[in-house]
Amino acid sequence: MTGFILLGLTNDPVLRIILFMIILFIYLVTICGNLSTIILIRISSQLHHPMYFFLSHLAIADVGYSSSVTPNMLVNFLVEKNTISYPGCAIQLGSAVFFGSTECILLAAMAYDRFIAICSPLLYSTKMSTQVCVQLLIVAYIGGFFNASSFIISFYFLHFCGPNQVNHFFCDFAPLVELSCSDTSIPAVVPSFTAGSIIVVTVTVIAVSYLYILITILRMHSTEGRHKAFSTCTSHLTAVTLFYGTITFIYVMPKSSYSTDQNKVVSVFYMVVIPMLNPLIYSLRNNEIKGALKRACQKNTFSVKSVIS
């Protein structure tokens, strides 16, 4: 087999045009929003803290995650038959898994950062030094690489000799396994184990971190202190809830409880919509980012006026 046909989201020509315009708009907002977040964090000295260091790389992961599937999905809306080559399918699968896994680990690193900031504020500069942040970042990218490698290697162990129509808008592993005509016991178990391990470890880190954060907040005597401590976590908690909530629906719930079409819709949400929402969540609910954005705009306005005058 030389390639696959991606069936996409729908065959309705009118709905395809509508979805094309909606998803194109979402993708452009995703790129602009995340790139703006990265640039703002780089140029604003007030945001040179561990939390924003991880946030900038979360934005990079969001751009990569969305870009791994969205451009091909947009093409699918405009052509009668969207084909993807065998190596292209492997690359798309690997890139989606890499950026998705990296995002999982980054969210866990950000939860650990909030745990140290609230539970051990006096030791924050030591425990979250530049060296520690870089090490956590390396772990995130290496974890994403190993998980993606397990999926790509398992994909090449699958043999396809029958239909080549993938009932999805991208080369997701589950529908590829269904198309395989060879024994899928080992190729299906290995990526499930690696992906499951990352999800279990990161969820555990996030849950334990927030358990200690909650205990620390409840022990605070000052209402203002409680509010300030909790407000620093709301953006991250919202992002975690959205990301892991959709992943739970796809990979944890029994397949008999939802249809393939529901799977596609949820996949669109966590691979296309969430990367757009993350920069909005962190900018709208974060006073430091809003302040840095305001200062950057004022600086640019002042520079333009100086040039004009």
CSV table of C-alpha atoms in Angstrom, one decimal:
chain,number,residue,atom,x,y,z
A,1,MET,CA,0.0,0.0,0.0
A,2,THR,CA,1.4,3.4,-1.0
A,3,GLY,CA,-1.0,5.7,0.9
A,4,PHE,CA,-4.3,6.2,2.6
A,5,ILE,CA,-7.5,8.1,1.9
A,6,LEU,CA,-8.6,10.4,4.8
A,7,LEU,CA,-12.5,10.4,4.9
A,8,GLY,CA,-12.5,13.7,6.9
A,9,LEU,CA,-15.4,15.1,9.0
A,10,THR,CA,-18.2,15.1,6.5
A,11,ASN,CA,-19.2,14.5,2.9
A,12,ASP,CA,-21.8,17.4,2.8
A,13,PRO,CA,-20.3,20.0,0.3
A,14,VAL,CA,-22.1,22.9,2.0
A,15,LEU,CA,-21.0,21.9,5.5
A,16,ARG,CA,-17.5,21.3,4.2
A,17,ILE,CA,-17.2,25.0,3.1
A,18,ILE,CA,-18.6,26.2,6.4
A,19,LEU,CA,-16.2,24.1,8.4
A,20,PHE,CA,-13.3,25.2,6.2
A,21,MET,CA,-14.0,28.8,7.0
A,22,ILE,CA,-14.5,28.2,10.7
A,23,ILE,CA,-11.4,26.0,11.2
A,24,LEU,CA,-9.3,28.3,9.0
A,25,PHE,CA,-10.3,31.2,11.3
A,26,ILE,CA,-9.5,29.1,14.4
A,27,TYR,CA,-6.1,28.1,13.0
A,28,LEU,CA,-5.1,31.7,12.2
A,29,VAL,CA,-6.1,32.8,15.7
A,30,THR,CA,-4.1,29.9,17.1
A,31,ILE,CA,-1.0,30.9,15.2
A,32,CYS,CA,-1.3,34.6,16.0
A,33,GLY,CA,-2.3,34.1,19.6
A,34,ASN,CA,0.5,31.6,20.4
A,35,LEU,CA,3.2,33.5,18.5
A,36,SER,CA,2.1,36.7,20.3
A,37,THR,CA,2.4,34.9,23.6
A,38,ILE,CA,5.9,33.7,22.7
A,39,ILE,CA,7.1,37.1,21.6
A,40,LEU,CA,5.6,38.9,24.5
A,41,ILE,CA,7.3,36.6,27.0
A,42,ARG,CA,10.6,37.0,25.2
A,43,ILE,CA,10.6,40.8,25.1
A,44,SER,CA,9.0,41.5,28.5
A,45,SER,CA,11.6,41.3,31.3
A,46,GLN,CA,8.7,41.2,33.8
A,47,LEU,CA,7.7,37.8,32.4
A,48,HIS,CA,11.1,36.2,32.7
A,49,HIS,CA,9.9,33.7,35.4
A,50,PRO,CA,9.7,29.9,35.3
A,51,MET,CA,5.9,29.9,34.9
A,52,TYR,CA,6.2,32.0,31.7
A,53,PHE,CA,9.2,30.1,30.5
A,54,PHE,CA,7.0,27.0,30.5
A,55,LEU,CA,4.1,28.9,29.0
A,56,SER,CA,6.2,30.0,26.1
A,57,HIS,CA,7.0,26.4,25.3
A,58,LEU,CA,3.4,25.4,25.8
A,59,ALA,CA,2.6,27.9,23.1
A,60,ILE,CA,5.2,26.3,20.8
A,61,ALA,CA,3.7,22.9,21.5
A,62,ASP,CA,0.2,24.3,20.7
A,63,VAL,CA,1.4,25.7,17.4
A,64,GLY,CA,3.0,22.4,16.5
A,65,TYR,CA,0.1,20.3,17.7
A,66,SER,CA,-2.5,22.2,15.7
A,67,SER,CA,-0.2,22.5,12.6
A,68,SER,CA,0.4,18.7,12.6
A,69,VAL,CA,-3.3,18.1,11.5
A,70,THR,CA,-5.1,21.4,10.7
A,71,PRO,CA,-3.5,22.3,7.3
A,72,ASN,CA,-4.2,18.8,6.0
A,73,MET,CA,-7.8,18.9,7.4
A,74,LEU,CA,-8.3,22.2,5.5
A,75,VAL,CA,-7.1,20.6,2.3
A,76,ASN,CA,-9.6,17.8,2.9
A,77,PHE,CA,-12.5,20.2,2.8
A,78,LEU,CA,-11.5,21.5,-0.7
A,79,VAL,CA,-10.8,18.2,-2.5
A,80,GLU,CA,-13.0,15.2,-3.4
A,81,LYS,CA,-10.5,12.7,-2.2
A,82,ASN,CA,-7.8,13.6,0.3
A,83,THR,CA,-4.9,11.1,0.0
A,84,ILE,CA,-1.8,11.0,2.2
A,85,SER,CA,1.3,8.9,1.5
A,86,TYR,CA,2.5,6.1,3.8
A,87,PRO,CA,5.5,8.2,5.1
A,88,GLY,CA,3.3,11.3,5.3
A,89,CYS,CA,0.9,9.4,7.5
A,90,ALA,CA,3.8,8.3,9.8
A,91,ILE,CA,5.1,11.9,10.0
A,92,GLN,CA,1.6,13.3,10.8
A,93,LEU,CA,1.0,10.6,13.5
A,94,GLY,CA,4.4,11.2,15.0
A,95,SER,CA,4.2,15.0,15.1
A,96,ALA,CA,0.8,14.9,16.6
A,97,VAL,CA,1.9,12.5,19.3
A,98,PHE,CA,5.2,14.4,19.9
A,99,PHE,CA,3.5,17.8,20.5
A,100,GLY,CA,0.6,16.3,22.4
A,101,SER,CA,2.9,14.3,24.8
A,102,THR,CA,5.1,17.4,25.2
A,103,GLU,CA,2.1,19.4,26.2
A,104,CYS,CA,1.1,16.8,28.8
A,105,ILE,CA,4.5,17.0,30.5
A,106,LEU,CA,4.7,20.8,30.3
A,107,LEU,CA,1.3,21.1,32.0
A,108,ALA,CA,2.7,18.8,34.8
A,109,ALA,CA,5.8,21.0,35.0
A,110,MET,CA,3.7,24.1,35.3
A,111,ALA,CA,1.7,22.4,38.1
A,112,TYR,CA,4.9,21.6,39.9
A,113,ASP,CA,6.0,25.2,39.5
A,114,ARG,CA,2.7,26.5,41.1
A,115,PHE,CA,3.2,23.9,43.9
A,116,ILE,CA,6.7,25.3,44.7
A,117,ALA,CA,5.5,28.9,44.4
A,118,ILE,CA,2.6,28.5,46.9
A,119,CYS,CA,3.8,25.8,49.2
A,120,SER,CA,7.6,26.7,49.4
A,121,PRO,CA,7.8,30.4,48.4
A,122,LEU,CA,11.1,31.0,50.3
A,123,LEU,CA,12.8,28.2,48.3
A,124,TYR,CA,11.2,29.1,45.0
A,125,SER,CA,14.3,30.7,43.4
A,126,THR,CA,16.4,27.7,44.4
A,127,LYS,CA,14.0,24.9,43.5
A,128,MET,CA,12.9,26.5,40.3
A,129,SER,CA,16.3,27.8,39.1
A,130,THR,CA,17.1,28.2,35.4
A,131,GLN,CA,18.9,24.9,35.5
A,132,VAL,CA,15.9,23.1,36.9
A,133,CYS,CA,13.5,24.7,34.4
A,134,VAL,CA,15.8,23.6,31.5
A,135,GLN,CA,16.0,20.1,32.8
A,136,LEU,CA,12.2,19.9,33.1
A,137,LEU,CA,11.9,21.2,29.6
A,138,ILE,CA,14.4,18.6,28.3
A,139,VAL,CA,12.3,15.9,30.0
A,140,ALA,CA,9.2,17.2,28.3
A,141,TYR,CA,10.8,17.1,24.8
A,142,ILE,CA,12.5,13.7,25.4
A,143,GLY,CA,9.3,12.2,26.7
A,144,GLY,CA,7.4,13.5,23.6
A,145,PHE,CA,10.1,12.1,21.3
A,146,PHE,CA,10.1,8.6,22.9
A,147,ASN,CA,6.3,8.4,22.8
A,148,ALA,CA,6.2,9.6,19.2
A,149,SER,CA,8.9,7.0,18.3
A,150,SER,CA,6.8,4.2,19.9
A,151,PHE,CA,3.8,5.2,17.7
A,152,ILE,CA,5.9,5.5,14.5
A,153,ILE,CA,7.7,2.2,15.0
A,154,SER,CA,4.4,0.4,15.8
A,155,PHE,CA,2.8,2.0,12.7
A,156,TYR,CA,5.6,0.5,10.5
A,157,PHE,CA,5.0,-2.9,12.1
A,158,LEU,CA,1.4,-2.8,10.8
A,159,HIS,CA,0.7,-4.4,7.5
A,160,PHE,CA,-2.1,-3.1,5.2
A,161,CYS,CA,-3.5,-5.3,2.5
A,162,GLY,CA,-7.2,-4.3,2.3
A,163,PRO,CA,-9.2,-1.0,2.3
A,164,ASN,CA,-7.1,2.1,2.7
A,165,GLN,CA,-9.8,4.5,3.8
A,166,VAL,CA,-9.0,6.0,7.3
A,167,ASN,CA,-12.3,7.1,9.0
A,168,HIS,CA,-10.8,10.2,10.5
A,169,PHE,CA,-9.5,13.7,9.4
A,170,PHE,CA,-5.9,12.7,10.3
A,171,CYS,CA,-3.8,9.6,10.6
A,172,ASP,CA,-4.9,8.6,14.1
A,173,PHE,CA,-3.5,5.4,15.4
A,174,ALA,CA,-6.7,3.6,16.4
A,175,PRO,CA,-8.4,3.7,12.9
A,176,LEU,CA,-5.1,2.6,11.3
A,177,VAL,CA,-5.0,-0.4,13.6
A,178,GLU,CA,-8.5,-1.3,12.5
A,179,LEU,CA,-7.3,-1.3,8.8
A,180,SER,CA,-4.4,-3.5,9.5
A,181,CYS,CA,-4.6,-7.1,8.3
A,182,SER,CA,-1.7,-8.4,10.5
A,183,ASP,CA,-1.5,-9.3,14.1
A,184,THR,CA,-1.9,-6.0,16.0
A,185,SER,CA,-1.5,-7.3,19.6
A,186,ILE,CA,2.1,-6.0,20.1
A,187,PRO,CA,1.9,-2.9,17.8
A,188,ALA,CA,-1.2,-1.8,19.6
A,189,VAL,CA,-0.1,-2.5,23.1
A,190,VAL,CA,3.3,-0.7,23.0
A,191,PRO,CA,2.1,2.8,22.1
A,192,SER,CA,-0.8,2.4,24.5
A,193,PHE,CA,1.7,1.6,27.3
A,194,THR,CA,3.9,4.6,26.5
A,195,ALA,CA,1.1,7.0,26.1
A,196,GLY,CA,-0.7,5.6,29.1
A,197,SER,CA,2.4,6.0,31.2
A,198,ILE,CA,2.8,9.6,30.3
A,199,ILE,CA,-0.8,10.4,31.1
A,200,VAL,CA,-0.7,8.5,34.4
A,201,VAL,CA,2.5,10.2,35.6
A,202,THR,CA,1.5,13.7,34.5
A,203,VAL,CA,-2.0,13.4,36.0
A,204,THR,CA,-0.4,12.1,39.2
A,205,VAL,CA,2.0,15.0,39.4
A,206,ILE,CA,-0.8,17.5,38.7
A,207,ALA,CA,-3.2,16.0,41.2
A,208,VAL,CA,-0.6,15.7,44.0
A,209,SER,CA,0.6,19.3,43.3
A,210,TYR,CA,-2.9,20.7,43.5
A,211,LEU,CA,-3.7,18.6,46.6
A,212,TYR,CA,-0.8,20.2,48.5
A,213,ILE,CA,-1.7,23.6,47.0
A,214,LEU,CA,-5.3,23.3,48.3
A,215,ILE,CA,-4.1,22.2,51.7
A,216,THR,CA,-1.7,25.2,51.9
A,217,ILE,CA,-4.4,27.7,50.7
A,218,LEU,CA,-6.9,26.4,53.3
A,219,ARG,CA,-4.4,26.9,56.0
A,220,MET,CA,-3.9,30.6,55.1
A,221,HIS,CA,-5.5,33.0,57.6
A,222,SER,CA,-5.8,35.9,55.2
A,223,THR,CA,-8.7,35.9,52.7
A,224,GLU,CA,-6.7,38.1,50.4
A,225,GLY,CA,-3.8,35.7,50.5
A,226,ARG,CA,-6.1,32.8,49.7
A,227,HIS,CA,-7.6,34.7,46.7
A,228,LYS,CA,-4.2,35.7,45.4
A,229,ALA,CA,-2.8,32.1,45.7
A,230,PHE,CA,-5.8,30.6,44.0
A,231,SER,CA,-5.9,33.2,41.2
A,232,THR,CA,-2.4,32.2,40.2
A,233,CYS,CA,-3.6,28.7,39.5
A,234,THR,CA,-7.0,29.3,37.8
A,235,SER,CA,-5.6,29.7,34.3
A,236,HIS,CA,-3.5,26.5,34.5
A,237,LEU,CA,-6.4,24.6,36.1
A,238,THR,CA,-8.7,25.7,33.2
A,239,ALA,CA,-6.1,24.5,30.6
A,240,VAL,CA,-5.6,21.2,32.4
A,241,THR,CA,-9.3,20.5,32.7
A,242,LEU,CA,-9.9,21.2,29.0
A,243,PHE,CA,-7.0,19.2,27.8
A,244,TYR,CA,-7.3,16.1,30.0
A,245,GLY,CA,-11.1,16.2,29.9
A,246,THR,CA,-11.1,15.6,26.2
A,247,ILE,CA,-8.3,13.1,26.3
A,248,THR,CA,-10.3,11.1,28.9
A,249,PHE,CA,-13.3,11.1,26.6
A,250,ILE,CA,-11.2,9.7,23.7
A,251,TYR,CA,-8.8,7.3,25.4
A,252,VAL,CA,-10.4,6.3,28.7
A,253,MET,CA,-14.1,5.9,28.1
A,254,PRO,CA,-15.3,2.6,26.6
A,255,LYS,CA,-15.5,2.8,22.8
A,256,SER,CA,-19.1,1.4,22.9
A,257,SER,CA,-20.2,4.6,24.7
A,258,TYR,CA,-19.5,6.9,21.8
A,259,SER,CA,-19.5,6.9,18.0
A,260,THR,CA,-16.7,7.5,15.5
A,261,ASP,CA,-18.3,10.8,14.6
A,262,GLN,CA,-18.3,11.9,18.3
A,263,ASN,CA,-14.6,10.9,18.4
A,264,LYS,CA,-13.9,13.1,15.4
A,265,VAL,CA,-15.7,16.1,17.0
A,266,VAL,CA,-13.8,15.7,20.3
A,267,SER,CA,-10.5,15.3,18.4
A,268,VAL,CA,-11.2,18.6,16.6
A,269,PHE,CA,-11.8,20.2,20.0
A,270,TYR,CA,-8.5,19.1,21.6
A,271,MET,CA,-6.3,19.3,18.5
A,272,VAL,CA,-7.7,22.4,16.9
A,273,VAL,CA,-9.8,24.4,19.4
A,274,ILE,CA,-7.8,24.0,22.7
A,275,PRO,CA,-4.5,25.3,21.1
A,276,MET,CA,-6.5,28.5,20.2
A,277,LEU,CA,-8.0,28.8,23.7
A,278,ASN,CA,-4.8,28.4,25.7
A,279,PRO,CA,-3.3,31.8,24.9
A,280,LEU,CA,-6.7,33.4,25.5
A,281,ILE,CA,-7.1,31.6,28.9
A,282,TYR,CA,-3.6,32.7,30.1
A,283,SER,CA,-3.9,36.3,28.8
A,284,LEU,CA,-7.5,37.1,29.9
A,285,ARG,CA,-7.0,35.6,33.4
A,286,ASN,CA,-3.5,36.8,34.1
A,287,ASN,CA,-2.8,40.3,35.2
A,288,GLU,CA,1.0,40.1,34.6
A,289,ILE,CA,0.5,39.2,31.0
A,290,LYS,CA,-2.2,41.8,30.5
A,291,GLY,CA,0.1,44.4,32.1
A,292,ALA,CA,3.1,43.3,29.9
A,293,LEU,CA,0.9,43.5,26.8
A,294,LYS,CA,-0.3,47.0,27.8
A,295,ARG,CA,3.3,48.2,28.4
A,296,ALA,CA,4.4,46.7,25.1
A,297,CYS,CA,1.6,48.5,23.2
A,298,GLN,CA,2.3,51.8,24.9
A,299,LYS,CA,6.0,51.4,24.1
A,300,ASN,CA,5.2,50.8,20.4
A,301,THR,CA,2.8,53.7,20.3
A,302,PHE,CA,5.4,56.0,21.8
A,303,SER,CA,8.0,54.7,19.3
A,304,VAL,CA,5.6,55.4,16.3
A,305,LYS,CA,4.9,58.9,17.6
A,306,SER,CA,8.6,59.6,18.0
A,307,VAL,CA,9.2,58.5,14.4
A,308,ILE,CA,6.3,60.6,13.1
A,309,SER,CA,7.4,63.7,15.0
